[in-house]
CSV table of C-alpha atoms and ligand atoms in Angstrom, one decimal:
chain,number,residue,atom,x,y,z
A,308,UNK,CA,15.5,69.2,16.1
A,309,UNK,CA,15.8,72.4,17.9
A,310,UNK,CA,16.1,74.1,21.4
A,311,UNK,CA,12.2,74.0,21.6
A,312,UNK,CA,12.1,70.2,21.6
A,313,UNK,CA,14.2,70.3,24.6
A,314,UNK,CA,12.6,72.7,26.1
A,315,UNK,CA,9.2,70.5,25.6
A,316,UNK,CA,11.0,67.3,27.1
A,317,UNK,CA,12.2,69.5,30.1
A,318,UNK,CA,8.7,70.6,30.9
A,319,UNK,CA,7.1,67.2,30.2
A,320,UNK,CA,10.0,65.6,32.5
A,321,UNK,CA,10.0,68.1,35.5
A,322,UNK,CA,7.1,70.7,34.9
A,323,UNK,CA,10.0,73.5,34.0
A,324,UNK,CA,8.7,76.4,31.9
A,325,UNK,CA,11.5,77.4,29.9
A,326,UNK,CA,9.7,81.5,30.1
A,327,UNK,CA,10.3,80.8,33.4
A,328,UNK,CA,14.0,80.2,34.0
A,329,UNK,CA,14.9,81.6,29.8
A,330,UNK,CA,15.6,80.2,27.2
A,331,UNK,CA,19.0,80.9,27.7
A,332,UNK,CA,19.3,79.3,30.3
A,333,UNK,CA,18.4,75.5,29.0
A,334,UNK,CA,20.5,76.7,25.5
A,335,UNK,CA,23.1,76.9,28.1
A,336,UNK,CA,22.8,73.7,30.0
A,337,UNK,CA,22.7,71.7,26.7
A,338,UNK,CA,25.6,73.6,25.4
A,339,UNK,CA,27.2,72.4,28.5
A,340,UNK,CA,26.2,68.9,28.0
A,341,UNK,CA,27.0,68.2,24.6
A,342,UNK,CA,30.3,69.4,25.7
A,343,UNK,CA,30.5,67.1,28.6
A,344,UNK,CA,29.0,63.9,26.0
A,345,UNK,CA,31.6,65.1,23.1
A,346,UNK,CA,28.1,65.3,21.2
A,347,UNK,CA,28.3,67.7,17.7
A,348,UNK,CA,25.0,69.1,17.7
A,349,UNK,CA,21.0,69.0,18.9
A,350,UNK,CA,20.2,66.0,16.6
A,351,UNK,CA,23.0,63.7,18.3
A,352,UNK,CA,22.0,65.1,21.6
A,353,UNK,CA,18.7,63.8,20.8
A,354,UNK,CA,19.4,60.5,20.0
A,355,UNK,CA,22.0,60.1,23.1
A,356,UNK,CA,19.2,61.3,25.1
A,357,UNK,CA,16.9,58.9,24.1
A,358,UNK,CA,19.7,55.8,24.3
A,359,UNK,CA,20.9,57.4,28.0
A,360,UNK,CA,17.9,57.4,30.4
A,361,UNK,CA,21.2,58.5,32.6
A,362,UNK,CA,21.7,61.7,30.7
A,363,UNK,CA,18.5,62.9,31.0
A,364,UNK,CA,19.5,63.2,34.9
A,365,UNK,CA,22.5,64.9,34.3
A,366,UNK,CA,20.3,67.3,32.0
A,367,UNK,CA,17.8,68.0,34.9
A,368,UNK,CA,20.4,68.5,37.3
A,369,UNK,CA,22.1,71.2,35.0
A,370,UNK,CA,18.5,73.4,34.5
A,371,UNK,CA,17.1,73.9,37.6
A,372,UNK,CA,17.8,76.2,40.1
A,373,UNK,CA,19.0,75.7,43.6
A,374,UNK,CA,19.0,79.1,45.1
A,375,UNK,CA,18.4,78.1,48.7
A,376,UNK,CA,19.4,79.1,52.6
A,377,UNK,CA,19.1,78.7,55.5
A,378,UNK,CA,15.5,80.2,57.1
A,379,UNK,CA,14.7,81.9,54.0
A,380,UNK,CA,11.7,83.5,54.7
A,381,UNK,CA,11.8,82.8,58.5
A,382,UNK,CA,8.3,83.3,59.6
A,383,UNK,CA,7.4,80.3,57.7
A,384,UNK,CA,9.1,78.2,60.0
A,385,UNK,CA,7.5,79.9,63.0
A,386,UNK,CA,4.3,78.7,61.0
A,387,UNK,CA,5.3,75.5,61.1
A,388,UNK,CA,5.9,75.5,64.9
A,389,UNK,CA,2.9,77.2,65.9
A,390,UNK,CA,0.5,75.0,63.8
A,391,UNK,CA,1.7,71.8,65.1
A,392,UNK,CA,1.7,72.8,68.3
A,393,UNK,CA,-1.9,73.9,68.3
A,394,UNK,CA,-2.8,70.3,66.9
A,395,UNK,CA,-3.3,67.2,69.2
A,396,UNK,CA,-1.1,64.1,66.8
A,397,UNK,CA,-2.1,61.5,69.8
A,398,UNK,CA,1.2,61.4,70.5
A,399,UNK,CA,2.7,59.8,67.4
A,400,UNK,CA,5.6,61.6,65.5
A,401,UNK,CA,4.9,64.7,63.2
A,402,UNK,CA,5.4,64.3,60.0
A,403,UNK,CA,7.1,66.9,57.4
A,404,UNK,CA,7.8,67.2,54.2
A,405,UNK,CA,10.2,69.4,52.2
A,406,UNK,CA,9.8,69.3,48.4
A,407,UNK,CA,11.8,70.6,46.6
A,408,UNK,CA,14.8,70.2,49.5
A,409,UNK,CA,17.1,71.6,47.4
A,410,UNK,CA,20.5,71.1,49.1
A,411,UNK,CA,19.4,70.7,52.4
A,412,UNK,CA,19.1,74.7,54.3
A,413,UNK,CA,14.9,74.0,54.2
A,414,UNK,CA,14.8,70.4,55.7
A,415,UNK,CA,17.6,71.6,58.2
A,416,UNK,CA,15.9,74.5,59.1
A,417,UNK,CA,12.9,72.8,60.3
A,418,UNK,CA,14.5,70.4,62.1
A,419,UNK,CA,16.3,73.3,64.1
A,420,UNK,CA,12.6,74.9,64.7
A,421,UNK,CA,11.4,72.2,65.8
A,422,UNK,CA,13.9,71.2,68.6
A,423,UNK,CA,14.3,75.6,69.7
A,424,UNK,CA,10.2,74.9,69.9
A,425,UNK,CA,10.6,72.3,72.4
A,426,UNK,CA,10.0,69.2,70.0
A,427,UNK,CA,11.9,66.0,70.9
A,428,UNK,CA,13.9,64.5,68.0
A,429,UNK,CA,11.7,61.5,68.7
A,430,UNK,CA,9.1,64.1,68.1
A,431,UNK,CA,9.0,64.4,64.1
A,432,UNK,CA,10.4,63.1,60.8
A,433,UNK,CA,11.5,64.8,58.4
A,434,UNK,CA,11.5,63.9,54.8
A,435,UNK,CA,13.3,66.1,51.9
A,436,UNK,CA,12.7,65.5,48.4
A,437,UNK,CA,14.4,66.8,44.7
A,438,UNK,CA,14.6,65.9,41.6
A,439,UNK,CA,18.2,67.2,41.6
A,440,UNK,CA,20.7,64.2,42.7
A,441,UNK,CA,22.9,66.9,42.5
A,442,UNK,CA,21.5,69.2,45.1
A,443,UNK,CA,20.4,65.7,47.0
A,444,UNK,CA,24.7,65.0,47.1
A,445,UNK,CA,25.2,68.4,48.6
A,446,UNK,CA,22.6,68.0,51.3
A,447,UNK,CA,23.9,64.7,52.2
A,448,UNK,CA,27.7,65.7,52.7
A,449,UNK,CA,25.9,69.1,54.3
A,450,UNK,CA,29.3,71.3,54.2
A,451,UNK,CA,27.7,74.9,54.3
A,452,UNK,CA,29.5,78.1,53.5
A,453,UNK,CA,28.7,81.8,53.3
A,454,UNK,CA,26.2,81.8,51.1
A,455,UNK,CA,23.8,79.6,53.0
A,456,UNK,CA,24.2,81.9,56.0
A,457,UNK,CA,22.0,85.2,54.8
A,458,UNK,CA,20.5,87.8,57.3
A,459,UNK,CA,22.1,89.0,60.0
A,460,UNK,CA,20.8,86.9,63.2
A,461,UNK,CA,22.7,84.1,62.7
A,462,UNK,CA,22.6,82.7,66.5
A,463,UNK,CA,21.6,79.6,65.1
A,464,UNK,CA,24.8,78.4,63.6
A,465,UNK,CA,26.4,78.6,67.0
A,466,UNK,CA,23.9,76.2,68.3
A,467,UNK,CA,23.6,73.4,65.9
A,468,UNK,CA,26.9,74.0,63.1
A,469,UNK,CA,30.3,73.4,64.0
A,470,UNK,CA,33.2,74.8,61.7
A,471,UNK,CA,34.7,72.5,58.9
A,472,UNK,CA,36.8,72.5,56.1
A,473,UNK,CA,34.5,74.6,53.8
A,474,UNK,CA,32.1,76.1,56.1
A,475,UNK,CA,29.9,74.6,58.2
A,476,UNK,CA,28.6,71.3,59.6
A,477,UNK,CA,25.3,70.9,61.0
A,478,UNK,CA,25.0,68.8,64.4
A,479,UNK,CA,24.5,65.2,63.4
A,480,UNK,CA,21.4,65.4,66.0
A,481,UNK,CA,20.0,67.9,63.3
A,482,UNK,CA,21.0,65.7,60.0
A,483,UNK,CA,19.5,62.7,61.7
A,484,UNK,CA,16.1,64.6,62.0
A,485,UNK,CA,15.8,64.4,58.1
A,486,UNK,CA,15.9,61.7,55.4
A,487,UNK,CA,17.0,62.8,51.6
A,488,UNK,CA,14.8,61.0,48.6
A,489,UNK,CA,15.8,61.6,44.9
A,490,UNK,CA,11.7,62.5,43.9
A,491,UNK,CA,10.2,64.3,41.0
A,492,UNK,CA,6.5,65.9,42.6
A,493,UNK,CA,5.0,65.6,39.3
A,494,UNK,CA,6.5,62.0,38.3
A,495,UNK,CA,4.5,58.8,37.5
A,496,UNK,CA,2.3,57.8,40.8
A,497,UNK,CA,5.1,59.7,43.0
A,498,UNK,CA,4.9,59.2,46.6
A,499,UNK,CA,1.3,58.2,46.6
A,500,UNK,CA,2.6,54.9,49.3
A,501,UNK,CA,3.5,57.8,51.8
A,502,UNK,CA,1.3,58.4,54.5
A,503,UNK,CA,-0.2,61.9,54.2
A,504,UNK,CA,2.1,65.2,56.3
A,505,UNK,CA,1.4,67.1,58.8
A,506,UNK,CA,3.3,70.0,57.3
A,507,UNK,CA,4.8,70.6,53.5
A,508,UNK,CA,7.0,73.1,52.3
A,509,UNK,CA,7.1,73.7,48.6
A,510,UNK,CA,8.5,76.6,48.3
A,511,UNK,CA,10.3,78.2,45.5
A,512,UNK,CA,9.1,75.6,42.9
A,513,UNK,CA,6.1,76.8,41.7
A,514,UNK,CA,7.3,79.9,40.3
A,515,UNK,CA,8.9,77.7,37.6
A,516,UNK,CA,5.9,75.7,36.2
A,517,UNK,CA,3.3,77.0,33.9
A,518,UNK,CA,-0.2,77.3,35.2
A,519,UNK,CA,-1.6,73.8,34.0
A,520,UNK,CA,1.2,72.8,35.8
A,521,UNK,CA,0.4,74.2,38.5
A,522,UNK,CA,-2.7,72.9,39.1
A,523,UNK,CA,-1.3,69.4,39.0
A,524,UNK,CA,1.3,70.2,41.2
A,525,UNK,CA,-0.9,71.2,43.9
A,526,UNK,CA,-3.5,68.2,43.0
A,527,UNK,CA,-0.5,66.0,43.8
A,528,UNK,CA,0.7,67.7,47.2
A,529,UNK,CA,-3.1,68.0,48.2
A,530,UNK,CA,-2.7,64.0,48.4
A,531,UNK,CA,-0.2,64.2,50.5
A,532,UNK,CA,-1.5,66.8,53.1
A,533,UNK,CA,-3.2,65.5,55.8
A,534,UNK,CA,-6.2,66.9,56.3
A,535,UNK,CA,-5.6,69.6,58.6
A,536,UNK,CA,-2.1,70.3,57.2
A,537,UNK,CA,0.0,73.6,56.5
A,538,UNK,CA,1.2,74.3,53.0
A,539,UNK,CA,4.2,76.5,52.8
A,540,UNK,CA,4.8,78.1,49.7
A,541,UNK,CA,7.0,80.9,48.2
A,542,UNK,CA,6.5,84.4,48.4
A,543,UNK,CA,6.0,84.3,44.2
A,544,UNK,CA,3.9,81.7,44.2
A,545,UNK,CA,1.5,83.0,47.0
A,546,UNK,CA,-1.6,83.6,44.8
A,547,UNK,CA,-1.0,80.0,43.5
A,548,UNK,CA,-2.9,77.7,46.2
A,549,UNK,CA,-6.2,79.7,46.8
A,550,UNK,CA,-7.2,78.8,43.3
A,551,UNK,CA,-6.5,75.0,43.9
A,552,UNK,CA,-8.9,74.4,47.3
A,553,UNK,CA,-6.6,75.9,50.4
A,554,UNK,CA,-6.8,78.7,51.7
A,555,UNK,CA,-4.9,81.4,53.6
A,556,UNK,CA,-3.8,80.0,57.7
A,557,UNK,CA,-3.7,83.4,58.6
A,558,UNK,CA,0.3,83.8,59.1
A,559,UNK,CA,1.5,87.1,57.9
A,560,UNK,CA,4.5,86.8,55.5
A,561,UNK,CA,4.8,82.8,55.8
A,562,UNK,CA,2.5,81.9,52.7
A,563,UNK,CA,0.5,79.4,54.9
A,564,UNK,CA,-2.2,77.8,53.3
A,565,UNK,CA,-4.9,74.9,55.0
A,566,UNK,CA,-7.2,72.9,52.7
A,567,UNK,CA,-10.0,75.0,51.9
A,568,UNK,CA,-12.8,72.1,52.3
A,569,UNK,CA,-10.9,70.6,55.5
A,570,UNK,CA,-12.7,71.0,58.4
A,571,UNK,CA,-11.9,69.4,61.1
A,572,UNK,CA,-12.4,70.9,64.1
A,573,UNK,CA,-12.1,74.6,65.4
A,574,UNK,CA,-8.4,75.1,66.0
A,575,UNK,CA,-7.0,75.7,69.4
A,576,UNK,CA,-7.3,78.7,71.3
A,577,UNK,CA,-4.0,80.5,71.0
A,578,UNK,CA,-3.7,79.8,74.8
A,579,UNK,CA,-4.5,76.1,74.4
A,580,UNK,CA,-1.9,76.0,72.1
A,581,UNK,CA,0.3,77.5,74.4
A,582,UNK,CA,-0.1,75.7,76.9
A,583,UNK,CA,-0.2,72.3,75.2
A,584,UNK,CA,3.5,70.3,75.1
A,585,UNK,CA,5.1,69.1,72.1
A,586,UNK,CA,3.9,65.4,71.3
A,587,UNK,CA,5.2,62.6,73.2
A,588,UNK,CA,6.9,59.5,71.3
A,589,UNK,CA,4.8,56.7,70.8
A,590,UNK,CA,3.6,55.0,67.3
A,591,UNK,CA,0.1,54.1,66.4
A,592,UNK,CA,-0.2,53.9,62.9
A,593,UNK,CA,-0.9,56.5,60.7
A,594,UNK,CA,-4.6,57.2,59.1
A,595,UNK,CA,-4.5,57.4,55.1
A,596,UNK,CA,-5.0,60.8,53.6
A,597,UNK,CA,-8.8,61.6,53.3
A,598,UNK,CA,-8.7,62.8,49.4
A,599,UNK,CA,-11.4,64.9,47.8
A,600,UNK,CA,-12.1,64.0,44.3
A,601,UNK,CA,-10.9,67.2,42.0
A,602,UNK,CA,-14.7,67.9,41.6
A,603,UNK,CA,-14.9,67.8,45.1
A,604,UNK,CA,-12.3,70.5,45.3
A,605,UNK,CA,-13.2,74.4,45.6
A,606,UNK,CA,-11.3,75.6,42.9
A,607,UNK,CA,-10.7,72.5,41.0
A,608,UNK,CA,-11.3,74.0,37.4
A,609,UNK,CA,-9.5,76.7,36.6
A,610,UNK,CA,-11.7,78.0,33.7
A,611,UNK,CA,-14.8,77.3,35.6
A,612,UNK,CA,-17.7,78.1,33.6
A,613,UNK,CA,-19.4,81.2,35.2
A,614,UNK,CA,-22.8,80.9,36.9
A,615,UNK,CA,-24.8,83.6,37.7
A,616,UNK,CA,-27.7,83.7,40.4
A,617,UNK,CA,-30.1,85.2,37.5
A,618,UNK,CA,-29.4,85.2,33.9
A,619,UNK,CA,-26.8,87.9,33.4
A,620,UNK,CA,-26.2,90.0,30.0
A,621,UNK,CA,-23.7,88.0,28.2
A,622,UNK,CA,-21.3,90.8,28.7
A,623,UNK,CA,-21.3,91.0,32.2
A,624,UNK,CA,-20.8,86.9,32.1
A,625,UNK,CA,-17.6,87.3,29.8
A,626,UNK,CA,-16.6,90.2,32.4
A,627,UNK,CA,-16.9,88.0,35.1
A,628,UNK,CA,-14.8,85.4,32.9
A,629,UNK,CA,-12.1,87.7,32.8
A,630,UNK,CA,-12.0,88.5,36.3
A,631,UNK,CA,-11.9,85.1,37.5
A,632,UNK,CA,-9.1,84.1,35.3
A,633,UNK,CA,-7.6,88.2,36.4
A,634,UNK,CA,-8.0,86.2,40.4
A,635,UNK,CA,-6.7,82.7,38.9
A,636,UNK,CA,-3.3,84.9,37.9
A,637,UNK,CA,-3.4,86.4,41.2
A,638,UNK,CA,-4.5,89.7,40.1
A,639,UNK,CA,-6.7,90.1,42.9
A,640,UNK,CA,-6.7,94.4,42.3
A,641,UNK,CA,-7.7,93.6,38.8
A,642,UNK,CA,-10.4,91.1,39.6
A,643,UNK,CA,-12.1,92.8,42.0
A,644,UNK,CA,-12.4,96.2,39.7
A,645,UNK,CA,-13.8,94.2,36.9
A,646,UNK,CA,-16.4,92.4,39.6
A,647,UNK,CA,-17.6,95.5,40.9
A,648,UNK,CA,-18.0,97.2,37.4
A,649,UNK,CA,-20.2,94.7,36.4
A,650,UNK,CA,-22.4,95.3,39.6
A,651,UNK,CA,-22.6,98.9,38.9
A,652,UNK,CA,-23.5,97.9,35.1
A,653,UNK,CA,-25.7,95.0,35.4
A,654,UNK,CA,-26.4,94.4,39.1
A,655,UNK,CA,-25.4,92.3,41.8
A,656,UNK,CA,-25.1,88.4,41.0
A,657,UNK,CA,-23.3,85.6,42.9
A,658,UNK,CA,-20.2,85.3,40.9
A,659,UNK,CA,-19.3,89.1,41.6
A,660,UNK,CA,-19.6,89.1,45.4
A,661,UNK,CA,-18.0,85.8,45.1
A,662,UNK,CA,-14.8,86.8,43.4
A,663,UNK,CA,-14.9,90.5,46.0
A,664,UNK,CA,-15.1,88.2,48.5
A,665,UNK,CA,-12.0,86.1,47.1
A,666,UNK,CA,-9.9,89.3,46.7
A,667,UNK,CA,-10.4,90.5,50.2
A,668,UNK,CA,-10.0,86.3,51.0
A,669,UNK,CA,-5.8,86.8,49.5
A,670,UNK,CA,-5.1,90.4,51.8
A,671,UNK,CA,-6.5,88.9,54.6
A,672,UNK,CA,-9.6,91.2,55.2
A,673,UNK,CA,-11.6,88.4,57.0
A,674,UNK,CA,-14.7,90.3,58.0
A,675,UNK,CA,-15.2,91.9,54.6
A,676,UNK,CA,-14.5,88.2,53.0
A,677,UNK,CA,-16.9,86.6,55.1
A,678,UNK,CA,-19.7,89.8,54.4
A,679,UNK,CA,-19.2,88.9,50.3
A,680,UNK,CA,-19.5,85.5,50.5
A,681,UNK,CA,-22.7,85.6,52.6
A,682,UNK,CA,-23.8,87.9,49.3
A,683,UNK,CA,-22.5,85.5,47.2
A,684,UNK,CA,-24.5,82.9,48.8
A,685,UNK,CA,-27.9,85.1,49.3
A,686,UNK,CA,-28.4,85.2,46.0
A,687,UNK,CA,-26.9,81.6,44.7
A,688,UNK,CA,-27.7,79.4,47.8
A,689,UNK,CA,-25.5,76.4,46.1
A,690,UNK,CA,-22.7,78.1,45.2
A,691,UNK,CA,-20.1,75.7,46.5
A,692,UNK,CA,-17.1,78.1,46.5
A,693,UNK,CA,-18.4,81.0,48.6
A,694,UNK,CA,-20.0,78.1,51.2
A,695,UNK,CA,-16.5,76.6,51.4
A,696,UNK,CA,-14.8,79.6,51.9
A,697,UNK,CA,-17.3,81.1,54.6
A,698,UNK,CA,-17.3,77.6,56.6
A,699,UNK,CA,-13.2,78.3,56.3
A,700,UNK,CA,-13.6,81.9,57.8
A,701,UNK,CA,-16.3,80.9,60.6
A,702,UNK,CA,-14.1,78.5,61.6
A,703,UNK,CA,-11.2,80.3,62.6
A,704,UNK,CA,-13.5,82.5,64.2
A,705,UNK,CA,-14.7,79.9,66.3
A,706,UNK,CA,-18.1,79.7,65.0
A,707,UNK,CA,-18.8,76.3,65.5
A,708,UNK,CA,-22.8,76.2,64.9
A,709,UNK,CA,-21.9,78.4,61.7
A,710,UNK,CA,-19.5,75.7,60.8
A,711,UNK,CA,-21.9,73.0,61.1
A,712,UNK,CA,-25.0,74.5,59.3
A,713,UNK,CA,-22.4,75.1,56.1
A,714,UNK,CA,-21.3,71.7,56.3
A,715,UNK,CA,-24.1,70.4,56.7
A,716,UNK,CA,-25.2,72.3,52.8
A,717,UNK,CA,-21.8,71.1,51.6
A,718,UNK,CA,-22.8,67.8,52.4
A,719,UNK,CA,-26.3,67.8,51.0
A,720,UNK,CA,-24.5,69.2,47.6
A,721,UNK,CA,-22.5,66.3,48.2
A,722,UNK,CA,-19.4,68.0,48.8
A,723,UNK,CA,-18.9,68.0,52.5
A,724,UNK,CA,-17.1,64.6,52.2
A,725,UNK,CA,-13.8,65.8,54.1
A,726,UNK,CA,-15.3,67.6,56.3
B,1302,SAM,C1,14.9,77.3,44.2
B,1302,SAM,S1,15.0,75.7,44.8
B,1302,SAM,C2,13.9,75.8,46.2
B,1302,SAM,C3,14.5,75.2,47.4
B,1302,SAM,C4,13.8,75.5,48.8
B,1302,SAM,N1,12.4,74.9,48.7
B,1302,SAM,C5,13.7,76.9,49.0
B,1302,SAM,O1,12.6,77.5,48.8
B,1302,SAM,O2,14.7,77.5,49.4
B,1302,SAM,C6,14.1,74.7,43.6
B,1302,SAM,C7,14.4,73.2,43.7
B,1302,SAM,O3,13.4,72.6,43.0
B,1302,SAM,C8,13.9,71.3,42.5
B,1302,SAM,N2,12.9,70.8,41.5
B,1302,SAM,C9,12.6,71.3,40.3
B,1302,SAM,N3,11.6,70.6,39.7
B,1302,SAM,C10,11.3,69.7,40.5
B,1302,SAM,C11,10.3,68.6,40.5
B,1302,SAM,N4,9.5,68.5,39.4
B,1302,SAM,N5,10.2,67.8,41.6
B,1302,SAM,C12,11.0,68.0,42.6
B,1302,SAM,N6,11.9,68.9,42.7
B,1302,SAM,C13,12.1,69.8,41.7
B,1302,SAM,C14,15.2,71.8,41.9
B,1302,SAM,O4,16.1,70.7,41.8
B,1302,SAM,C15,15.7,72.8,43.0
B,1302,SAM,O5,16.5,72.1,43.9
């Protein structure tokens, strides 16, 4: 029995990478534990483990990490507020989701958003999630103290906090706004009864799985997102969704990401979205989530076997290999050198204007995205990827009959089925 067993359970348990956090770190936390259980060694650890479904709780709670605060990385909130807005609901409540919560700053956050945006509380629902009961404990009593408070603009706290013993109390208008679950997002069948969100933050976990991992992770919050939804992500963790089937929203610095095959309709106008009020109160039940099957999903596979418009040199089709796995890692800079080398060496094909197209997809450079994919589509008129990401791009351009002719080749490949 050794550290590396634990570190197995750990990752099977709650997705943690121990190269993520170090080794250390979980040689720590069981340090700690056998302490706190009066436990002599890893073997008797083990066993107690095993015996003590409780334990493993109190193991979980000592590894992860709960760095959090309040409107860390603030234009994700504005995000939040602008895509909702810009969104007809027919008047039933939003609904949100923070996973991981963490002790509480995200979920809060929102919530104070939301009502500065002009929301009702009757407006939206807010539900927080972690795996930490912990961190879930610390939300619920929601005493804050310096540490939550980062960044100088701070006018918030005079608004919704009042002082306490210990820091600072948010209004209980603001805690009513959100509802704490102990959760684990990669869990057996987890949350799959809730209807899909509107909005989901997931921010700041991702960073701490492995990349198999990953792709589950985002498999299961793709369940939960409704259709047209926002994913929220970390700034570390940014090049993370566009490999799974979303795509950039377009929000500089808030790591917004849409479904990739979800098109609904063209979004507002930003002057429709101004001008359109926060939804009223009123309940008709909510749709289930539309889900795509994973083949259904853009970038489903992560080691996707390459295809090539015409047969390709075997070397260019292990170069383009390694620069779709350089564009999995989020090595976009990397990718795209390797794709336009093999142009220059062995000509244009699909794959390469594809995976150009992809890397100026991640910095945002929509008119040089859409100009690659249409490439990428010249040559391979079924390549699913490129048509889902051009119908993505035409869309927030408004180009509605653009829109309709790609989904109307999605859906004779069969994969317009969310759209
Ligand atoms: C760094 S905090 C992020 C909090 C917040 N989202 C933010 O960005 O400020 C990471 C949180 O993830 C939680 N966590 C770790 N693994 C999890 C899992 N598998 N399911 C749900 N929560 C998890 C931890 O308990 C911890 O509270």
């Amino acid at each position: 029995m050794s550290a590396h067993d634990f570190e197995g359970l750990l990752q099977e348990m709650i997705g943690l990478s121990s190269a993520s956090v170090g080794a250390s770190v979980i040689r720590h936390a069981l340090a700690r534990r056998m302490a706190a259980c009066a436990l002599p060694d890893l073997h008797a650890y083990w066993a107690y483990l095993n015996e003590h479904r409780d334990e493993r709780q109190e193991l979980i709670d000592c590894v992860v990490v709960p760095e959090t605060w309040f409107f860390r990385d603030a234009e994700a909130f504005g995000a939040m507020t602008e895509h909702v807005r810009a969104r007809e609901y027919g008047g039933r409540p939003l609904r949100l989701l923070s996973l991981p919560c963490s002790t509480g700053e995200e979920p809060y956050s929102m919530a104070m958003a939301l009502l500065d945006a002009g929301f009702a509380a009757a407006d939206f629902a807010i539900e927080a999630v972690d795996v930490s009961t912990r961190n879930l404990a610390y939300a619920e009593r929601a005493i804050y103290g310096r540490n939550s408070f980062r960044g100088t603009d701070l006018a918030y706290r005079e608004r919704y906090f009042e002082a306490c013993e210990g820091g600072f109390k948010p209004h209980d208008r603001i805690r009513r706004q959100v509802r704490f679950t102990l959760g684990n997002l990669l869990g057996p069948a987890a949350f799959s009864a809730w209807p899909p969100f509107d909005v989901v933050f997931c921010r700041n976990l991702l960073i701490y799985f492995d990349r198999e991992t990953q792709g589950r992770a985002l498999a299961r919050l793709g369940g939960m997102l409704a259709a047209d939804g926002l994913l929220l992500v970390g700034p570390g963790e940014s090049g993370v969704p566009s490999l799974h089937g979303y795509a950039s929203a377009r929000r500089p610095r808030a790591f917004a990401f849409v479904k990739a095959m979800a098109v609904q309709s063209v979004p507002a106008t930003p002057e429709k979205a101004r001008a359109r009020r926060p939804p009223r109160p009123s309940l008709p039940p909510m749709a289930e989530s539309r889900r795509l099957p994973p083949s259904a999903k853009p970038f489903a596979r992560r080691s996707a076997p390459v295809e090539l418009s015409t047969p390709a040199p075997s070397a260019a089709g292990a170069d383009l290999a390694a620069a779709r796995l350089a564009a999995d890692a989020g090595r976009f800079a990397e990718a795209r050198q390797i794709a336009e080398r093999c142009i220059v060496e062995s000509g244009p094909s699909a794959e390469a204007f594809y995976l150009i197209g992809l890397t100026c997809d991640a910095q945002d450079d929509e008119t040089q995205a859409i100009g690659y994919y249409r490439k990428a589509i010249y040559l391979k008129s079924d390549h699913r990827e490129a048509l889902a990401h051009l119908r993505l791009l035409l869309q927030r351009q408004g180009e509605e009959a653009g829109v309709r002719a790609l989904t109307r080749r999605l859906g004779r490949l069969g994969e317009g089925g969310d759209a």
